[in-house]
């Protein structure tokens, strides 16, 4: 398949979706100690919240990989967008442990869905250069960790954590608008 303009827009949407997954991880990691203080959470509860950001990620990669060809890549990517937005809203308005837990669960499902979509899409787009383009794609993960972390830290320690969680909406909306206009 040639690297046409449409192909590259699809690649960039996948790339930015991986940036979003990285934001989901780094923002929560940076904010977790503050949640402990604000919500009077135990170390066990903080561990559970951190953990629920991981295991659903792995499970959703496997489950979506099994059904992705039936439901469609665009449908799955839209599901990931909804998960990222819903998680941000739920987390921003959290009043305690369970809302934080569910918010982290939802973002992990969205993150795993992105992985289940982006990898096969990019591999299909560039069948003769899979390794090259999958490597570039996954630079979005590392770049997202750095960018999300810098953005959150730049806001400063006095900025409420809700604003920092809201940062995930920036790449989410970008890849969301791109996804809606693309053909998979």
CSV table of N, CA and C in Angstrom, one decimal:
chain,number,residue,atom,x,y,z
A,1,UNK,N,0.9,-1.2,0.0
A,1,UNK,CA,0.0,0.0,0.0
A,1,UNK,C,0.9,1.2,0.0
A,2,UNK,N,0.6,2.2,-0.8
A,2,UNK,CA,1.4,3.4,-0.9
A,2,UNK,C,1.1,4.3,0.3
A,3,UNK,N,2.1,5.2,0.6
A,3,UNK,CA,1.9,6.1,1.7
A,3,UNK,C,1.2,7.4,1.2
A,4,UNK,N,0.0,7.2,0.9
A,4,UNK,CA,-0.8,8.4,0.4
A,4,UNK,C,-1.2,9.3,1.6
A,5,UNK,N,-1.8,10.4,1.2
A,5,UNK,CA,-2.2,11.4,2.3
A,5,UNK,C,-3.2,10.8,3.2
A,6,UNK,N,-4.1,10.0,2.7
A,6,UNK,CA,-5.1,9.4,3.6
A,6,UNK,C,-4.5,8.4,4.5
A,7,UNK,N,-3.5,7.6,4.0
A,7,UNK,CA,-2.8,6.6,4.8
A,7,UNK,C,-2.1,7.3,5.9
A,8,UNK,N,-1.5,8.4,5.7
A,8,UNK,CA,-0.7,9.1,6.7
A,8,UNK,C,-1.6,9.7,7.8
A,9,UNK,N,-2.8,10.2,7.4
A,9,UNK,CA,-3.8,10.7,8.4
A,9,UNK,C,-4.2,9.6,9.3
A,10,UNK,N,-4.4,8.4,8.7
A,10,UNK,CA,-4.8,7.3,9.6
A,10,UNK,C,-3.6,6.9,10.5
A,11,UNK,N,-2.4,6.9,10.0
A,11,UNK,CA,-1.3,6.7,10.8
A,11,UNK,C,-1.2,7.7,11.9
A,12,UNK,N,-1.3,8.9,11.6
A,12,UNK,CA,-1.2,10.0,12.6
A,12,UNK,C,-2.3,9.8,13.7
A,13,UNK,N,-3.5,9.4,13.3
A,13,UNK,CA,-4.6,9.2,14.3
A,13,UNK,C,-4.2,8.1,15.2
A,14,UNK,N,-3.6,7.0,14.7
A,14,UNK,CA,-3.2,5.9,15.5
A,14,UNK,C,-2.0,6.3,16.4
A,15,UNK,N,-1.1,7.1,15.9
A,15,UNK,CA,0.0,7.7,16.7
A,15,UNK,C,-0.5,8.5,17.8
A,16,UNK,N,-1.4,9.4,17.6
A,16,UNK,CA,-1.9,10.3,18.6
A,16,UNK,C,-2.8,9.5,19.6
A,17,UNK,N,-3.4,8.4,19.2
A,17,UNK,CA,-4.2,7.6,20.1
A,17,UNK,C,-3.2,6.9,21.1
A,18,UNK,N,-2.0,6.5,20.6
A,18,UNK,CA,-1.0,6.0,21.5
A,18,UNK,C,-0.4,7.0,22.5
A,19,UNK,N,-0.3,8.3,22.0
A,19,UNK,CA,0.1,9.4,22.9
A,19,UNK,C,-1.0,9.5,24.0
A,20,UNK,N,-2.2,9.4,23.6
A,20,UNK,CA,-3.3,9.4,24.6
A,20,UNK,C,-3.2,8.3,25.7
A,21,UNK,N,-2.9,7.1,25.2
A,21,UNK,CA,-2.8,6.0,26.2
A,21,UNK,C,-1.6,6.3,27.2
A,22,UNK,N,-0.6,6.9,26.7
A,22,UNK,CA,0.6,7.3,27.6
A,22,UNK,C,0.2,8.4,28.5
A,23,UNK,N,-0.6,9.3,28.1
A,23,UNK,CA,-1.1,10.4,29.0
A,23,UNK,C,-1.9,9.7,30.1
A,24,UNK,N,-2.8,8.7,29.8
A,24,UNK,CA,-3.6,8.0,30.8
A,24,UNK,C,-2.7,7.4,31.9
A,25,UNK,N,-1.6,6.9,31.5
A,25,UNK,CA,-0.7,6.2,32.4
A,25,UNK,C,0.1,7.3,33.3
A,26,UNK,N,0.7,8.2,32.6
A,26,UNK,CA,1.6,9.1,33.3
A,26,UNK,C,0.9,10.1,34.2
A,27,UNK,N,-0.3,10.6,33.8
A,27,UNK,CA,-1.0,11.5,34.6
A,27,UNK,C,-1.5,10.9,35.9
A,28,UNK,N,-2.0,9.7,35.8
A,28,UNK,CA,-2.5,9.0,37.0
A,28,UNK,C,-1.3,8.6,37.9
A,29,UNK,N,-0.2,8.3,37.3
A,29,UNK,CA,1.0,8.0,38.2
A,29,UNK,C,1.4,9.2,38.9
A,30,UNK,N,1.4,10.3,38.3
A,30,UNK,CA,1.8,11.6,38.9
A,30,UNK,C,0.9,12.0,40.0
A,31,UNK,N,-0.4,11.8,39.8
A,31,UNK,CA,-1.5,12.3,40.7
A,31,UNK,C,-1.8,11.3,41.8
A,32,UNK,N,-1.5,10.1,41.7
A,32,UNK,CA,-1.9,9.0,42.6
A,32,UNK,C,-1.6,9.5,44.1
A,33,UNK,N,-0.4,10.0,44.4
A,33,UNK,CA,-0.1,10.4,45.8
A,33,UNK,C,-1.1,11.5,46.3
A,34,UNK,N,-1.5,12.4,45.4
A,34,UNK,CA,-2.4,13.4,45.8
A,34,UNK,C,-3.8,12.9,46.1
A,35,UNK,N,-4.2,11.8,45.3
A,35,UNK,CA,-5.5,11.2,45.6
A,35,UNK,C,-5.5,10.6,47.0
A,36,UNK,N,-4.4,10.0,47.4
A,36,UNK,CA,-4.2,9.5,48.7
A,36,UNK,C,-4.5,10.5,49.8
A,37,UNK,N,-4.0,11.7,49.6
A,37,UNK,CA,-4.2,12.8,50.6
A,37,UNK,C,-5.7,13.3,50.5
A,38,UNK,N,-6.1,13.6,49.3
A,38,UNK,CA,-7.4,14.3,49.1
A,38,UNK,C,-8.6,13.4,49.5
A,39,UNK,N,-8.4,12.0,49.3
A,39,UNK,CA,-9.5,11.1,49.5
A,39,UNK,C,-9.3,10.2,50.7
A,40,UNK,N,-8.2,10.5,51.4
A,40,UNK,CA,-7.8,9.7,52.6
A,40,UNK,C,-7.8,8.2,52.3
A,41,UNK,N,-7.0,7.9,51.2
A,41,UNK,CA,-7.0,6.5,50.8
A,41,UNK,C,-5.8,5.8,51.5
A,42,UNK,N,-6.0,4.5,51.7
A,42,UNK,CA,-4.9,3.7,52.2
A,42,UNK,C,-3.9,3.3,51.1
A,43,UNK,N,-2.8,2.8,51.5
A,43,UNK,CA,-1.8,2.4,50.5
A,43,UNK,C,-2.4,1.2,49.7
A,44,UNK,N,-3.2,0.4,50.3
A,44,UNK,CA,-3.8,-0.7,49.6
A,44,UNK,C,-4.8,-0.2,48.5
A,45,UNK,N,-5.6,0.8,48.9
A,45,UNK,CA,-6.5,1.4,47.9
A,45,UNK,C,-5.8,2.1,46.8
A,46,UNK,N,-4.7,2.7,47.1
A,46,UNK,CA,-3.9,3.4,46.0
A,46,UNK,C,-3.3,2.3,45.1
A,47,UNK,N,-2.9,1.2,45.7
A,47,UNK,CA,-2.4,0.1,44.9
A,47,UNK,C,-3.4,-0.5,44.0
A,48,UNK,N,-4.6,-0.6,44.5
A,48,UNK,CA,-5.7,-1.1,43.7
A,48,UNK,C,-6.1,-0.2,42.6
A,49,UNK,N,-6.1,1.1,42.8
A,49,UNK,CA,-6.3,2.1,41.8
A,49,UNK,C,-5.2,2.0,40.7
A,50,UNK,N,-4.0,1.9,41.1
A,50,UNK,CA,-2.9,1.8,40.2
A,50,UNK,C,-3.0,0.5,39.4
A,51,UNK,N,-3.3,-0.6,40.1
A,51,UNK,CA,-3.5,-1.9,39.4
A,51,UNK,C,-4.6,-2.0,38.4
A,52,UNK,N,-5.7,-1.3,38.7
A,52,UNK,CA,-6.8,-1.4,37.8
A,52,UNK,C,-6.5,-0.6,36.5
A,53,UNK,N,-5.5,0.2,36.5
A,53,UNK,CA,-5.0,0.8,35.3
A,53,UNK,C,-4.2,-0.1,34.4
A,54,UNK,N,-3.9,-1.3,34.9
A,54,UNK,CA,-3.1,-2.2,34.1
A,54,UNK,C,-3.8,-3.5,33.6
A,55,UNK,N,-4.4,-4.2,34.5
A,55,UNK,CA,-4.9,-5.5,34.1
A,55,UNK,C,-6.0,-5.4,33.1
A,56,UNK,N,-6.9,-4.4,33.2
A,56,UNK,CA,-8.0,-4.3,32.1
A,56,UNK,C,-7.3,-3.9,30.7
A,57,UNK,N,-6.2,-3.2,30.8
A,57,UNK,CA,-5.5,-2.9,29.6
A,57,UNK,C,-5.1,-4.2,28.8
A,58,UNK,N,-4.5,-5.1,29.5
A,58,UNK,CA,-4.0,-6.4,28.9
A,58,UNK,C,-5.2,-7.2,28.4
A,59,UNK,N,-6.3,-7.3,29.3
A,59,UNK,CA,-7.4,-8.1,28.9
A,59,UNK,C,-8.1,-7.5,27.7
A,60,UNK,N,-8.3,-6.2,27.6
A,60,UNK,CA,-9.0,-5.6,26.5
A,60,UNK,C,-8.2,-5.7,25.2
A,61,UNK,N,-6.8,-5.7,25.3
A,61,UNK,CA,-6.0,-6.0,24.0
A,61,UNK,C,-6.4,-7.4,23.5
A,62,UNK,N,-6.4,-8.4,24.4
A,62,UNK,CA,-6.7,-9.7,23.9
A,62,UNK,C,-8.1,-9.8,23.4
A,63,UNK,N,-9.1,-9.4,24.2
A,63,UNK,CA,-10.5,-9.5,23.8
A,63,UNK,C,-10.8,-8.8,22.5
A,64,UNK,N,-10.4,-7.5,22.4
A,64,UNK,CA,-10.6,-6.8,21.2
A,64,UNK,C,-9.9,-7.4,20.0
A,65,UNK,N,-8.7,-7.9,20.2
A,65,UNK,CA,-8.0,-8.6,19.1
A,65,UNK,C,-8.8,-9.8,18.5
A,66,UNK,N,-9.6,-10.4,19.4
A,66,UNK,CA,-10.4,-11.5,18.9
A,66,UNK,C,-11.7,-11.1,18.1
A,67,UNK,N,-12.2,-9.9,18.4
A,67,UNK,CA,-13.4,-9.5,17.7
A,67,UNK,C,-13.3,-8.3,16.8
A,68,UNK,N,-12.1,-7.8,16.7
A,68,UNK,CA,-11.9,-6.5,16.0
A,68,UNK,C,-12.3,-6.6,14.5
A,69,UNK,N,-12.1,-7.7,13.9
A,69,UNK,CA,-12.4,-7.8,12.4
A,69,UNK,C,-14.0,-7.9,12.3
A,70,UNK,N,-14.7,-8.3,13.3
A,70,UNK,CA,-16.1,-8.4,13.2
A,70,UNK,C,-16.8,-7.1,13.5
A,71,UNK,N,-16.3,-6.3,14.5
A,71,UNK,CA,-16.9,-5.1,14.8
A,71,UNK,C,-16.4,-3.9,14.1
A,72,UNK,N,-15.2,-4.0,13.5
A,72,UNK,CA,-14.6,-3.0,12.7
A,72,UNK,C,-13.6,-2.1,13.5
A,73,UNK,N,-12.6,-1.7,12.8
A,73,UNK,CA,-11.5,-0.9,13.5
A,73,UNK,C,-12.0,0.5,13.9
A,74,UNK,N,-12.8,1.1,13.0
A,74,UNK,CA,-13.3,2.4,13.4
A,74,UNK,C,-14.2,2.4,14.6
A,75,UNK,N,-15.1,1.4,14.6
A,75,UNK,CA,-16.0,1.2,15.7
A,75,UNK,C,-15.2,1.0,17.0
A,76,UNK,N,-14.2,0.2,17.0
A,76,UNK,CA,-13.3,0.0,18.1
A,76,UNK,C,-12.6,1.3,18.6
A,77,UNK,N,-12.1,2.0,17.6
A,77,UNK,CA,-11.4,3.2,17.9
A,77,UNK,C,-12.4,4.3,18.5
A,78,UNK,N,-13.6,4.3,18.0
A,78,UNK,CA,-14.6,5.2,18.6
A,78,UNK,C,-14.9,4.8,20.1
A,79,UNK,N,-15.0,3.5,20.3
A,79,UNK,CA,-15.2,3.0,21.6
A,79,UNK,C,-14.0,3.5,22.6
A,80,UNK,N,-12.8,3.4,22.1
A,80,UNK,CA,-11.6,3.9,22.8
A,80,UNK,C,-11.8,5.4,23.1
A,81,UNK,N,-12.2,6.2,22.2
A,81,UNK,CA,-12.4,7.6,22.4
A,81,UNK,C,-13.4,7.8,23.5
A,82,UNK,N,-14.5,7.1,23.4
A,82,UNK,CA,-15.6,7.2,24.4
A,82,UNK,C,-15.0,6.9,25.8
A,83,UNK,N,-14.2,5.8,25.9
A,83,UNK,CA,-13.6,5.4,27.1
A,83,UNK,C,-12.7,6.5,27.7
A,84,UNK,N,-11.9,7.1,26.8
A,84,UNK,CA,-11.0,8.1,27.3
A,84,UNK,C,-11.7,9.4,27.8
A,85,UNK,N,-12.8,9.7,27.1
A,85,UNK,CA,-13.5,10.9,27.5
A,85,UNK,C,-14.3,10.6,28.8
A,86,UNK,N,-15.0,9.4,28.8
A,86,UNK,CA,-15.8,9.0,30.0
A,86,UNK,C,-14.9,8.9,31.3
A,87,UNK,N,-13.7,8.3,31.1
A,87,UNK,CA,-12.8,8.2,32.2
A,87,UNK,C,-12.3,9.5,32.7
A,88,UNK,N,-12.0,10.4,31.8
A,88,UNK,CA,-11.6,11.8,32.3
A,88,UNK,C,-12.7,12.5,33.1
A,89,UNK,N,-13.9,12.4,32.6
A,89,UNK,CA,-15.0,13.1,33.2
A,89,UNK,C,-15.3,12.4,34.6
A,90,UNK,N,-15.4,11.1,34.6
A,90,UNK,CA,-15.6,10.4,35.9
A,90,UNK,C,-14.5,10.7,36.9
A,91,UNK,N,-13.3,10.7,36.4
A,91,UNK,CA,-12.2,10.9,37.4
A,91,UNK,C,-12.2,12.4,37.9
A,92,UNK,N,-12.4,13.3,37.0
A,92,UNK,CA,-12.4,14.7,37.4
A,92,UNK,C,-13.4,15.0,38.4
A,93,UNK,N,-14.6,14.3,38.3
A,93,UNK,CA,-15.7,14.6,39.3
A,93,UNK,C,-15.7,13.5,40.4
A,94,UNK,N,-14.7,12.8,40.5
A,94,UNK,CA,-14.6,11.7,41.5
A,94,UNK,C,-14.8,12.3,42.9
A,95,UNK,N,-15.6,11.6,43.7
A,95,UNK,CA,-15.8,11.9,45.1
A,95,UNK,C,-15.2,10.9,46.1
A,96,UNK,N,-14.6,9.9,45.6
A,96,UNK,CA,-14.0,8.9,46.4
A,96,UNK,C,-13.4,7.8,45.7
A,97,UNK,N,-13.0,6.7,46.4
A,97,UNK,CA,-12.3,5.6,45.9
A,97,UNK,C,-13.0,4.9,44.7
A,98,UNK,N,-14.2,4.6,44.8
A,98,UNK,CA,-14.9,3.9,43.7
A,98,UNK,C,-14.9,4.6,42.4
A,99,UNK,N,-15.1,5.9,42.4
A,99,UNK,CA,-15.1,6.7,41.2
A,99,UNK,C,-13.7,6.7,40.6
A,100,UNK,N,-12.7,6.9,41.4
A,100,UNK,CA,-11.4,6.8,40.9
A,100,UNK,C,-11.0,5.4,40.3
A,101,UNK,N,-11.5,4.4,41.0
A,101,UNK,CA,-11.2,3.0,40.6
A,101,UNK,C,-11.9,2.8,39.2
A,102,UNK,N,-13.2,3.1,39.1
A,102,UNK,CA,-13.9,2.9,37.9
A,102,UNK,C,-13.3,3.8,36.8
A,103,UNK,N,-12.9,5.0,37.1
A,103,UNK,CA,-12.3,5.9,36.1
A,103,UNK,C,-11.0,5.3,35.5
A,104,UNK,N,-10.2,4.7,36.4
A,104,UNK,CA,-9.0,4.1,36.0
A,104,UNK,C,-9.2,2.8,35.2
A,105,UNK,N,-10.3,2.1,35.6
A,105,UNK,CA,-10.7,0.9,34.9
A,105,UNK,C,-11.1,1.2,33.4
A,106,UNK,N,-11.9,2.3,33.3
A,106,UNK,CA,-12.4,2.6,32.0
A,106,UNK,C,-11.2,3.1,31.1
A,107,UNK,N,-10.3,3.9,31.6
A,107,UNK,CA,-9.2,4.4,30.8
A,107,UNK,C,-8.3,3.2,30.3
A,108,UNK,N,-8.2,2.2,31.2
A,108,UNK,CA,-7.4,1.0,30.8
A,108,UNK,C,-8.0,0.2,29.7
A,109,UNK,N,-9.3,0.1,29.7
A,109,UNK,CA,-10.1,-0.5,28.6
A,109,UNK,C,-9.8,0.2,27.3
A,110,UNK,N,-10.0,1.6,27.4
A,110,UNK,CA,-9.7,2.4,26.2
A,110,UNK,C,-8.3,2.2,25.7
A,111,UNK,N,-7.3,2.2,26.6
A,111,UNK,CA,-5.9,2.1,26.2
A,111,UNK,C,-5.7,0.7,25.5
A,112,UNK,N,-6.2,-0.3,26.1
A,112,UNK,CA,-6.1,-1.6,25.4
A,112,UNK,C,-6.8,-1.7,24.1
A,113,UNK,N,-7.9,-1.0,23.9
A,113,UNK,CA,-8.6,-1.0,22.7
A,113,UNK,C,-7.7,-0.3,21.6
A,114,UNK,N,-7.1,0.8,22.0
A,114,UNK,CA,-6.2,1.5,21.1
A,114,UNK,C,-5.1,0.6,20.6
A,115,UNK,N,-4.5,-0.2,21.5
A,115,UNK,CA,-3.4,-1.1,21.1
A,115,UNK,C,-4.0,-2.2,20.1
A,116,UNK,N,-5.2,-2.6,20.4
A,116,UNK,CA,-5.8,-3.7,19.5
A,116,UNK,C,-6.1,-3.1,18.1
A,117,UNK,N,-6.3,-1.8,18.0
A,117,UNK,CA,-6.6,-1.2,16.7
A,117,UNK,C,-5.3,-0.8,16.0
A,118,UNK,N,-4.5,0.0,16.7
A,118,UNK,CA,-3.4,0.7,16.1
A,118,UNK,C,-2.4,-0.3,15.5
A,119,UNK,N,-2.1,-1.3,16.2
A,119,UNK,CA,-1.0,-2.2,15.7
A,119,UNK,C,-1.4,-2.9,14.4
A,120,UNK,N,-2.6,-3.5,14.3
A,120,UNK,CA,-2.9,-4.2,13.0
A,120,UNK,C,-3.1,-3.2,11.9
A,121,UNK,N,-3.7,-2.0,12.2
A,121,UNK,CA,-3.9,-1.0,11.2
A,121,UNK,C,-2.6,-0.6,10.6
A,122,UNK,N,-1.7,-0.2,11.4
A,122,UNK,CA,-0.4,0.3,10.9
A,122,UNK,C,0.4,-0.9,10.1
A,123,UNK,N,0.3,-2.1,10.7
A,123,UNK,CA,1.0,-3.2,10.0
A,123,UNK,C,0.3,-3.5,8.6
A,124,UNK,N,-1.0,-3.3,8.5
A,124,UNK,CA,-1.7,-3.4,7.2
A,124,UNK,C,-1.3,-2.3,6.3
A,125,UNK,N,-1.2,-1.1,6.8
A,125,UNK,CA,-0.9,0.1,6.0
A,125,UNK,C,0.4,0.0,5.3
A,126,UNK,N,1.4,-0.6,6.0
A,126,UNK,CA,2.8,-0.6,5.5
A,126,UNK,C,3.3,-2.1,5.5
A,127,UNK,N,2.7,-2.9,4.7
A,127,UNK,CA,3.1,-4.4,4.7
A,127,UNK,C,4.6,-4.6,4.4
A,128,UNK,N,5.2,-3.8,3.7
A,128,UNK,CA,6.6,-4.0,3.4
A,128,UNK,C,7.6,-3.3,4.3
A,129,UNK,N,7.0,-2.5,5.2
A,129,UNK,CA,7.9,-1.8,6.2
A,129,UNK,C,7.2,-1.8,7.6
A,130,UNK,N,6.7,-2.9,7.9
A,130,UNK,CA,6.0,-3.1,9.2
A,130,UNK,C,6.8,-2.7,10.4
A,131,UNK,N,8.0,-3.2,10.5
A,131,UNK,CA,8.8,-3.0,11.7
A,131,UNK,C,9.1,-1.5,11.8
A,132,UNK,N,9.5,-0.8,10.7
A,132,UNK,CA,9.8,0.6,10.7
A,132,UNK,C,8.6,1.4,11.2
A,133,UNK,N,7.4,1.2,10.7
A,133,UNK,CA,6.3,2.0,11.0
A,133,UNK,C,5.7,1.6,12.4
A,134,UNK,N,5.8,0.4,12.8
A,134,UNK,CA,5.3,0.0,14.1
A,134,UNK,C,6.3,0.6,15.2
A,135,UNK,N,7.5,0.7,14.8
A,135,UNK,CA,8.5,1.3,15.8
A,135,UNK,C,8.2,2.8,15.9
A,136,UNK,N,7.9,3.5,14.8
A,136,UNK,CA,7.5,4.9,14.8
A,136,UNK,C,6.2,5.1,15.6
A,137,UNK,N,5.3,4.2,15.3
A,137,UNK,CA,4.0,4.3,16.0
A,137,UNK,C,4.2,4.2,17.5
A,138,UNK,N,5.0,3.3,18.0
A,138,UNK,CA,5.2,3.2,19.4
A,138,UNK,C,6.1,4.2,20.0
A,139,UNK,N,6.7,5.0,19.2
A,139,UNK,CA,7.4,6.2,19.7
A,139,UNK,C,6.3,7.2,20.3
A,140,UNK,N,5.1,7.1,19.8
A,140,UNK,CA,4.0,7.9,20.4
A,140,UNK,C,3.8,7.6,21.9
A,141,UNK,N,4.0,6.3,22.3
A,141,UNK,CA,3.9,5.9,23.7
A,141,UNK,C,4.9,6.7,24.5
A,142,UNK,N,6.2,6.5,24.1
A,142,UNK,CA,7.3,7.2,24.9
A,142,UNK,C,7.1,8.7,24.8
A,143,UNK,N,6.8,9.2,23.7
A,143,UNK,CA,6.6,10.6,23.5
A,143,UNK,C,5.4,11.1,24.4
A,144,UNK,N,4.4,10.4,24.4
A,144,UNK,CA,3.2,10.7,25.2
A,144,UNK,C,3.5,10.7,26.7
A,145,UNK,N,4.4,9.8,27.2
A,145,UNK,CA,4.8,9.8,28.6
A,145,UNK,C,5.5,11.1,28.9
A,146,UNK,N,6.5,11.4,28.1
A,146,UNK,CA,7.3,12.6,28.3
A,146,UNK,C,6.4,13.9,28.2
A,147,UNK,N,5.6,14.0,27.1
A,147,UNK,CA,4.8,15.2,26.9
A,147,UNK,C,3.8,15.3,28.0
A,148,UNK,N,3.1,14.3,28.3
A,148,UNK,CA,2.1,14.3,29.4
A,148,UNK,C,2.7,14.7,30.7
A,149,UNK,N,3.8,14.1,31.0
A,149,UNK,CA,4.5,14.4,32.3
A,149,UNK,C,5.0,15.8,32.3
A,150,UNK,N,5.6,16.3,31.3
A,150,UNK,CA,6.0,17.7,31.2
A,150,UNK,C,4.9,18.7,31.4
A,151,UNK,N,3.8,18.4,30.6
A,151,UNK,CA,2.6,19.3,30.7
A,151,UNK,C,2.0,19.3,32.1
A,152,UNK,N,1.9,18.2,32.8
A,152,UNK,CA,1.4,18.1,34.1
A,152,UNK,C,2.3,18.8,35.1
A,153,UNK,N,3.6,18.6,35.0
A,153,UNK,CA,4.6,19.2,35.9
A,153,UNK,C,4.6,20.7,35.7
A,154,UNK,N,4.5,21.1,34.4
A,154,UNK,CA,4.5,22.6,34.1
A,154,UNK,C,3.3,23.3,34.7
A,155,UNK,N,2.2,22.6,34.9
A,155,UNK,CA,1.1,23.2,35.6
A,155,UNK,C,1.4,23.6,37.0
A,156,UNK,N,2.4,22.9,37.6
A,156,UNK,CA,2.8,23.2,38.9
A,156,UNK,C,2.1,22.4,40.0
A,157,UNK,N,2.7,22.4,41.2
A,157,UNK,CA,2.2,21.6,42.3
A,157,UNK,C,0.9,22.2,42.9
A,158,UNK,N,0.7,23.5,42.7
A,158,UNK,CA,-0.5,24.2,43.2
A,158,UNK,C,-1.7,24.0,42.4
A,159,UNK,N,-1.5,23.5,41.2
A,159,UNK,CA,-2.7,23.3,40.3
A,159,UNK,C,-3.4,22.0,40.7
A,160,UNK,N,-4.8,22.2,40.8
A,160,UNK,CA,-5.6,21.0,41.2
A,160,UNK,C,-5.4,19.9,40.2
A,161,UNK,N,-5.4,18.7,40.8
A,161,UNK,CA,-5.2,17.5,40.0
A,161,UNK,C,-6.2,17.3,38.9
A,162,UNK,N,-7.4,17.8,39.1
A,162,UNK,CA,-8.5,17.7,38.1
A,162,UNK,C,-8.1,18.3,36.8
A,163,UNK,N,-7.4,19.4,36.8
A,163,UNK,CA,-6.9,20.0,35.6
A,163,UNK,C,-5.8,19.2,34.9
A,164,UNK,N,-5.0,18.5,35.7
A,164,UNK,CA,-4.0,17.7,35.1
A,164,UNK,C,-4.6,16.4,34.4
A,165,UNK,N,-5.6,15.9,35.1
A,165,UNK,CA,-6.3,14.7,34.4
A,165,UNK,C,-7.0,15.2,33.1
A,166,UNK,N,-7.5,16.4,33.1
A,166,UNK,CA,-8.1,17.0,32.0
A,166,UNK,C,-7.2,17.1,30.8
A,167,UNK,N,-5.9,17.0,31.0
A,167,UNK,CA,-4.9,17.1,29.9
A,167,UNK,C,-5.1,15.9,28.9
A,168,UNK,N,-5.6,14.8,29.4
A,168,UNK,CA,-5.8,13.6,28.5
A,168,UNK,C,-6.9,14.0,27.4
A,169,UNK,N,-7.7,14.9,27.7
A,169,UNK,CA,-8.7,15.3,26.7
A,169,UNK,C,-8.1,15.9,25.4
A,170,UNK,N,-6.9,16.5,25.6
A,170,UNK,CA,-6.3,17.2,24.4
A,170,UNK,C,-6.0,16.2,23.3
A,171,UNK,N,-5.2,15.2,23.6
A,171,UNK,CA,-4.9,14.2,22.5
A,171,UNK,C,-6.1,13.4,22.1
A,172,UNK,N,-7.0,13.2,23.1
A,172,UNK,CA,-8.2,12.4,22.8
A,172,UNK,C,-9.1,13.1,21.8
A,173,UNK,N,-9.3,14.4,22.0
A,173,UNK,CA,-10.1,15.1,21.0
A,173,UNK,C,-9.5,15.2,19.6
A,174,UNK,N,-8.1,15.3,19.6
A,174,UNK,CA,-7.4,15.3,18.3
A,174,UNK,C,-7.6,14.0,17.6
A,175,UNK,N,-7.3,12.9,18.2
A,175,UNK,CA,-7.4,11.6,17.5
A,175,UNK,C,-8.9,11.3,17.3
A,176,UNK,N,-9.8,11.8,18.2
A,176,UNK,CA,-11.2,11.6,18.0
A,176,UNK,C,-11.7,12.2,16.7
A,177,UNK,N,-11.4,13.5,16.5
A,177,UNK,CA,-11.9,14.2,15.3
A,177,UNK,C,-11.2,13.6,14.1
A,178,UNK,N,-10.0,13.2,14.2
A,178,UNK,CA,-9.3,12.6,13.1
A,178,UNK,C,-10.0,11.2,12.7
A,179,UNK,N,-10.3,10.4,13.7
A,179,UNK,CA,-10.9,9.1,13.5
A,179,UNK,C,-12.2,9.2,12.8
A,180,UNK,N,-13.1,10.1,13.3
A,180,UNK,CA,-14.4,10.3,12.7
A,180,UNK,C,-14.4,10.5,11.2
A,181,UNK,N,-13.4,11.3,10.8
A,181,UNK,CA,-13.3,11.6,9.3
A,181,UNK,C,-12.6,10.6,8.5
A,182,UNK,N,-12.0,9.6,9.1
A,182,UNK,CA,-11.2,8.6,8.3
A,182,UNK,C,-11.9,7.3,8.0
A,183,UNK,N,-11.5,6.7,6.9
A,183,UNK,CA,-12.0,5.4,6.5
A,183,UNK,C,-10.9,4.4,6.9
A,184,UNK,N,-11.3,3.4,7.7
A,184,UNK,CA,-10.4,2.3,8.1
A,184,UNK,C,-10.4,1.2,7.2
